[in-house]
Amino acid sequence: MRDVLQVLKEQFANWGLIYRLANYDIKSTYQMHYLGAIWQFLNPIIQVAAFWFVFGVGIRRGQPVGDVPFIIWLVVSIVPWFFINSSINQGTKSIHNKVNLVSKMKFPFSILPSVIIVKNAYNFIVMFAIVIILLISNDIYPSIYWIQLPYYLVTLIIFLFAVTLLFATISILIRDIQTAINSVMRMFFFLTPIFWVADGLPDKLVSLLKLNPFYYLIEGFRNTLFLETWFYEDITYTIYFWGLTLMILLLGSFIHIKFKAKFVDYL
């Protein structure tokens, strides 16, 4: 637990630096593009349109999911997934990509995954605002259940930080982890109910699929925005998710503190 507190202390103590580095990364990524940072939003919009056409129009023939239009079912889940996927893939490489630049100065390596999360959070906020507009335009209005939206947003950030800290540290020690994470995230994309519905599946299979922590996050946004379900209604699953998140955070913090002084030696 001491390692976790030290890592968290570094995040709060260097929040200004995290914010500045995230802004710099955004500008440097798109400075040579004619449309600049617009590509942050254009790329996911194009992907959403493609998935909607293939699965909503092609496979489902325009059929809604219950009373919910398929486009709403899709965007409410896929927008958080874009944030999750980009943060984990980029966060896994965050320390490796910058370690040579900051190794000769007193620099808290643990903030580098946070920089990636903050950088991608800008895009997520704008896309999520578009999701809200789509909900209202489809007669899905704010309800009392929306007050738990901050819970899922904070849950998402904490989980992403725990995962990216662990993978970013391990990727310094084992380079293959970067390639492995790309493959694993593609697998989880199809194992998470983003464009498919769990209703009708055998209970044992659903229980197995729920071992996937992304399932909890994606279903959480749907439960909040239009399924009208409180997060504590499935308290067993909530305890499982937070137990897993805490375990990842403890492990990631321990490994990070133990090896951070030797990161350059592994390159």
GROMACS .gro file of C-alpha atoms in nm:
model
  267
    1MET     CA    1   0.000   0.000   0.000
    2ARG     CA    2   0.295   0.234   0.063
    3ASP     CA    3   0.394   0.202  -0.303
    4VAL     CA    4   0.041   0.293  -0.412
    5LEU     CA    5   0.041   0.603  -0.190
    6GLN     CA    6   0.377   0.711  -0.329
    7VAL     CA    7   0.257   0.672  -0.688
    8LEU     CA    8  -0.067   0.859  -0.618
    9LYS     CA    9   0.126   1.135  -0.442
   10GLU     CA   10   0.335   1.181  -0.757
   11GLN     CA   11   0.019   1.224  -0.964
   12PHE     CA   12  -0.127   1.497  -0.742
   13ALA     CA   13   0.205   1.674  -0.689
   14ASN     CA   14   0.272   1.691  -1.064
   15TRP     CA   15  -0.079   1.759  -1.195
   16GLY     CA   16   0.029   2.082  -1.367
   17LEU     CA   17   0.310   1.899  -1.546
   18ILE     CA   18   0.076   1.621  -1.654
   19TYR     CA   19  -0.165   1.877  -1.802
   20ARG     CA   20   0.113   2.062  -1.992
   21LEU     CA   21   0.267   1.743  -2.131
   22ALA     CA   22  -0.074   1.618  -2.245
   23ASN     CA   23  -0.137   1.944  -2.434
   24TYR     CA   24   0.209   1.928  -2.588
   25ASP     CA   25   0.151   1.570  -2.705
   26ILE     CA   26  -0.176   1.667  -2.873
   27LYS     CA   27  -0.015   1.959  -3.057
   28SER     CA   28   0.293   1.761  -3.162
   29THR     CA   29   0.086   1.466  -3.287
   30TYR     CA   30  -0.122   1.672  -3.531
   31GLN     CA   31   0.098   1.970  -3.611
   32MET     CA   32   0.184   1.840  -3.961
   33HIS     CA   33  -0.179   1.761  -4.053
   34TYR     CA   34  -0.395   2.008  -4.245
   35LEU     CA   35  -0.695   1.933  -4.024
   36GLY     CA   36  -0.486   1.931  -3.707
   37ALA     CA   37  -0.654   1.802  -3.393
   38ILE     CA   38  -0.983   1.760  -3.582
   39TRP     CA   39  -0.852   1.412  -3.668
   40GLN     CA   40  -0.899   1.324  -3.299
   41PHE     CA   41  -1.273   1.339  -3.358
   42LEU     CA   42  -1.292   1.257  -3.728
   43ASN     CA   43  -1.130   0.914  -3.691
   44PRO     CA   44  -1.372   0.781  -3.425
   45ILE     CA   45  -1.673   0.928  -3.608
   46ILE     CA   46  -1.572   0.741  -3.924
   47GLN     CA   47  -1.529   0.418  -3.724
   48VAL     CA   48  -1.867   0.459  -3.554
   49ALA     CA   49  -2.031   0.511  -3.893
   50ALA     CA   50  -1.864   0.197  -4.029
   51PHE     CA   51  -1.966  -0.020  -3.732
   52TRP     CA   52  -2.321   0.117  -3.742
   53PHE     CA   53  -2.352   0.036  -4.112
   54VAL     CA   54  -2.207  -0.317  -4.082
   55PHE     CA   55  -2.379  -0.426  -3.761
   56GLY     CA   56  -2.680  -0.197  -3.741
   57VAL     CA   57  -2.786  -0.186  -4.104
   58GLY     CA   58  -2.619  -0.495  -4.249
   59ILE     CA   59  -2.658  -0.755  -3.974
   60ARG     CA   60  -2.945  -0.625  -3.761
   61ARG     CA   61  -3.139  -0.476  -4.055
   62GLY     CA   62  -3.207  -0.160  -3.857
   63GLN     CA   63  -3.362  -0.351  -3.565
   64PRO     CA   64  -3.341  -0.168  -3.229
   65VAL     CA   65  -3.212  -0.329  -2.910
   66GLY     CA   66  -3.532  -0.347  -2.710
   67ASP     CA   67  -3.669   0.007  -2.725
   68VAL     CA   68  -3.330   0.161  -2.792
   69PRO     CA   69  -3.214   0.245  -3.147
   70PHE     CA   70  -2.903   0.048  -3.237
   71ILE     CA   71  -2.701   0.364  -3.307
   72ILE     CA   72  -2.759   0.472  -2.945
   73TRP     CA   73  -2.671   0.125  -2.814
   74LEU     CA   74  -2.350   0.139  -3.017
   75VAL     CA   75  -2.222   0.491  -2.948
   76VAL     CA   76  -2.284   0.476  -2.572
   77SER     CA   77  -2.048   0.178  -2.555
   78ILE     CA   78  -1.799   0.242  -2.833
   79VAL     CA   79  -1.706   0.597  -2.728
   80PRO     CA   80  -1.580   0.477  -2.386
   81TRP     CA   81  -1.411   0.187  -2.566
   82PHE     CA   82  -1.216   0.426  -2.791
   83PHE     CA   83  -1.092   0.598  -2.476
   84ILE     CA   84  -1.005   0.268  -2.309
   85ASN     CA   85  -0.832   0.118  -2.612
   86SER     CA   86  -0.622   0.422  -2.703
   87SER     CA   87  -0.522   0.489  -2.341
   88ILE     CA   88  -0.409   0.132  -2.276
   89ASN     CA   89  -0.226   0.086  -2.607
   90GLN     CA   90  -0.052   0.423  -2.589
   91GLY     CA   91  -0.008   0.409  -2.212
   92THR     CA   92   0.175   0.076  -2.238
   93LYS     CA   93   0.443   0.251  -2.447
   94SER     CA   94   0.446   0.576  -2.251
   95ILE     CA   95   0.748   0.512  -2.026
   96HIS     CA   96   0.948   0.330  -2.292
   97ASN     CA   97   0.902   0.615  -2.542
   98LYS     CA   98   1.013   0.887  -2.299
   99VAL     CA   99   1.258   0.718  -2.064
  100ASN     CA  100   1.568   0.829  -2.258
  101LEU     CA  101   1.451   1.192  -2.256
  102VAL     CA  102   1.391   1.216  -1.883
  103SER     CA  103   1.631   0.958  -1.738
  104LYS     CA  104   1.899   1.218  -1.660
  105MET     CA  105   1.670   1.443  -1.457
  106LYS     CA  106   1.462   1.398  -1.148
  107PHE     CA  107   1.137   1.300  -1.315
  108PRO     CA  108   0.844   1.095  -1.183
  109PHE     CA  109   0.806   0.822  -1.445
  110SER     CA  110   0.469   0.723  -1.300
  111ILE     CA  111   0.303   1.036  -1.443
  112LEU     CA  112   0.371   0.933  -1.804
  113PRO     CA  113   0.071   0.693  -1.821
  114SER     CA  114  -0.140   0.973  -1.670
  115VAL     CA  115  -0.026   1.208  -1.948
  116ILE     CA  116  -0.165   0.963  -2.203
  117ILE     CA  117  -0.495   0.929  -2.016
  118VAL     CA  118  -0.540   1.308  -1.991
  119LYS     CA  119  -0.445   1.348  -2.357
  120ASN     CA  120  -0.713   1.099  -2.466
  121ALA     CA  121  -0.963   1.238  -2.216
  122TYR     CA  122  -1.002   1.555  -2.428
  123ASN     CA  123  -1.128   1.350  -2.719
  124PHE     CA  124  -1.348   1.139  -2.490
  125ILE     CA  125  -1.516   1.447  -2.339
  126VAL     CA  126  -1.604   1.592  -2.680
  127MET     CA  127  -1.727   1.258  -2.814
  128PHE     CA  128  -1.929   1.197  -2.499
  129ALA     CA  129  -2.095   1.536  -2.540
  130ILE     CA  130  -2.198   1.423  -2.889
  131VAL     CA  131  -2.340   1.104  -2.734
  132ILE     CA  132  -2.554   1.313  -2.497
  133ILE     CA  133  -2.685   1.514  -2.792
  134LEU     CA  134  -2.772   1.191  -2.976
  135LEU     CA  135  -2.954   1.058  -2.670
  136ILE     CA  136  -3.167   1.370  -2.636
  137SER     CA  137  -3.238   1.381  -3.010
  138ASN     CA  138  -3.372   1.024  -2.975
  139ASP     CA  139  -3.601   1.121  -2.684
  140ILE     CA  140  -3.374   0.974  -2.416
  141TYR     CA  141  -3.359   1.247  -2.153
  142PRO     CA  142  -3.159   1.282  -1.830
  143SER     CA  143  -3.301   1.081  -1.542
  144ILE     CA  144  -3.222   1.029  -1.175
  145TYR     CA  145  -2.986   0.748  -1.279
  146TRP     CA  146  -2.755   0.998  -1.447
  147ILE     CA  147  -2.629   1.110  -1.105
  148GLN     CA  148  -2.412   0.796  -1.101
  149LEU     CA  149  -2.234   0.907  -1.420
  150PRO     CA  150  -1.946   1.063  -1.217
  151TYR     CA  151  -1.902   0.727  -1.045
  152TYR     CA  152  -1.843   0.548  -1.375
  153LEU     CA  153  -1.618   0.826  -1.506
  154VAL     CA  154  -1.398   0.811  -1.195
  155THR     CA  155  -1.406   0.431  -1.206
  156LEU     CA  156  -1.291   0.440  -1.567
  157ILE     CA  157  -1.001   0.676  -1.491
  158ILE     CA  158  -0.881   0.476  -1.189
  159PHE     CA  159  -0.895   0.149  -1.380
  160LEU     CA  160  -0.707   0.295  -1.677
  161PHE     CA  161  -0.437   0.438  -1.452
  162ALA     CA  162  -0.390   0.105  -1.272
  163VAL     CA  163  -0.368  -0.091  -1.598
  164THR     CA  164  -0.143   0.152  -1.786
  165LEU     CA  165   0.096   0.188  -1.490
  166LEU     CA  166   0.134  -0.190  -1.472
  167PHE     CA  167   0.176  -0.247  -1.846
  168ALA     CA  168   0.400   0.058  -1.899
  169THR     CA  169   0.635  -0.074  -1.631
  170ILE     CA  170   0.634  -0.433  -1.751
  171SER     CA  171   0.694  -0.322  -2.112
  172ILE     CA  172   1.031  -0.180  -2.002
  173LEU     CA  173   1.128  -0.519  -1.860
  174ILE     CA  174   0.964  -0.733  -2.129
  175ARG     CA  175   0.943  -0.561  -2.467
  176ASP     CA  176   0.702  -0.817  -2.614
  177ILE     CA  177   0.426  -0.690  -2.385
  178GLN     CA  178   0.358  -0.398  -2.622
  179THR     CA  179   0.274  -0.631  -2.912
  180ALA     CA  180   0.082  -0.864  -2.681
  181ILE     CA  181  -0.137  -0.580  -2.549
  182ASN     CA  182  -0.237  -0.479  -2.902
  183SER     CA  183  -0.353  -0.834  -2.972
  184VAL     CA  184  -0.528  -0.876  -2.637
  185MET     CA  185  -0.717  -0.547  -2.676
  186ARG     CA  186  -0.845  -0.655  -3.017
  187MET     CA  187  -0.969  -0.977  -2.858
  188PHE     CA  188  -1.141  -0.790  -2.573
  189PHE     CA  189  -1.312  -0.563  -2.826
  190PHE     CA  190  -1.513  -0.862  -2.947
  191LEU     CA  191  -1.558  -1.014  -2.599
  192THR     CA  192  -1.708  -0.691  -2.465
  193PRO     CA  193  -2.078  -0.621  -2.541
  194ILE     CA  194  -2.015  -0.318  -2.759
  195PHE     CA  195  -2.218  -0.415  -3.066
  196TRP     CA  196  -2.372  -0.740  -2.944
  197VAL     CA  197  -2.631  -0.811  -2.674
  198ALA     CA  198  -2.582  -1.051  -2.384
  199ASP     CA  199  -2.957  -1.115  -2.345
  200GLY     CA  200  -3.041  -1.471  -2.444
  201LEU     CA  201  -2.694  -1.611  -2.375
  202PRO     CA  202  -2.664  -1.891  -2.116
  203ASP     CA  203  -2.612  -1.763  -1.762
  204LYS     CA  204  -2.284  -1.952  -1.725
  205LEU     CA  205  -2.148  -1.791  -2.040
  206VAL     CA  206  -2.253  -1.444  -1.924
  207SER     CA  207  -2.083  -1.504  -1.589
  208LEU     CA  208  -1.767  -1.603  -1.775
  209LEU     CA  209  -1.783  -1.295  -1.998
  210LYS     CA  210  -1.823  -1.074  -1.692
  211LEU     CA  211  -1.474  -1.171  -1.579
  212ASN     CA  212  -1.373  -0.917  -1.843
  213PRO     CA  213  -1.347  -0.586  -1.650
  214PHE     CA  214  -1.435  -0.387  -1.963
  215TYR     CA  215  -1.777  -0.551  -1.948
  216TYR     CA  216  -1.843  -0.374  -1.617
  217LEU     CA  217  -1.743  -0.034  -1.754
  218ILE     CA  218  -1.932  -0.056  -2.083
  219GLU     CA  219  -2.249  -0.190  -1.924
  220GLY     CA  220  -2.216   0.077  -1.656
  221PHE     CA  221  -2.254   0.359  -1.907
  222ARG     CA  222  -2.556   0.189  -2.062
  223ASN     CA  223  -2.710   0.124  -1.721
  224THR     CA  224  -2.670   0.491  -1.637
  225LEU     CA  225  -2.781   0.655  -1.959
  226PHE     CA  226  -3.079   0.448  -2.068
  227LEU     CA  227  -3.115   0.108  -1.894
  228GLU     CA  228  -3.191   0.275  -1.560
  229THR     CA  229  -2.997   0.042  -1.333
  230TRP     CA  230  -2.798   0.140  -1.022
  231PHE     CA  231  -2.438   0.026  -0.996
  232TYR     CA  232  -2.502  -0.137  -0.655
  233GLU     CA  233  -2.781  -0.360  -0.784
  234ASP     CA  234  -2.517  -0.617  -0.880
  235ILE     CA  235  -2.300  -0.568  -0.573
  236THR     CA  236  -2.109  -0.894  -0.625
  237TYR     CA  237  -1.990  -0.783  -0.968
  238THR     CA  238  -1.901  -0.437  -0.835
  239ILE     CA  239  -1.691  -0.589  -0.557
  240TYR     CA  240  -1.518  -0.818  -0.811
  241PHE     CA  241  -1.434  -0.524  -1.038
  242TRP     CA  242  -1.292  -0.306  -0.760
  243GLY     CA  243  -1.102  -0.600  -0.612
  244LEU     CA  244  -0.941  -0.665  -0.950
  245THR     CA  245  -0.864  -0.295  -1.000
  246LEU     CA  246  -0.702  -0.267  -0.658
  247MET     CA  247  -0.495  -0.579  -0.720
  248ILE     CA  248  -0.370  -0.438  -1.052
  249LEU     CA  249  -0.289  -0.104  -0.889
  250LEU     CA  250  -0.100  -0.270  -0.603
  251LEU     CA  251   0.099  -0.489  -0.840
  252GLY     CA  252   0.171  -0.207  -1.083
  253SER     CA  253   0.283   0.030  -0.807
  254PHE     CA  254   0.506  -0.233  -0.647
  255ILE     CA  255   0.682  -0.323  -0.973
  256HIS     CA  256   0.713   0.042  -1.076
  257ILE     CA  257   0.873   0.155  -0.749
  258LYS     CA  258   1.104  -0.147  -0.744
  259PHE     CA  259   1.242  -0.106  -1.097
  260LYS     CA  260   1.207   0.266  -1.181
  261ALA     CA  261   1.570   0.342  -1.091
  262LYS     CA  262   1.686   0.076  -1.340
  263PHE     CA  263   1.460   0.157  -1.638
  264VAL     CA  264   1.748   0.287  -1.853
  265ASP     CA  265   1.948  -0.033  -1.793
  266TYR     CA  266   1.674  -0.241  -1.961
  267LEU     CA  267   1.677  -0.041  -2.287
   0.00000   0.00000   0.00000
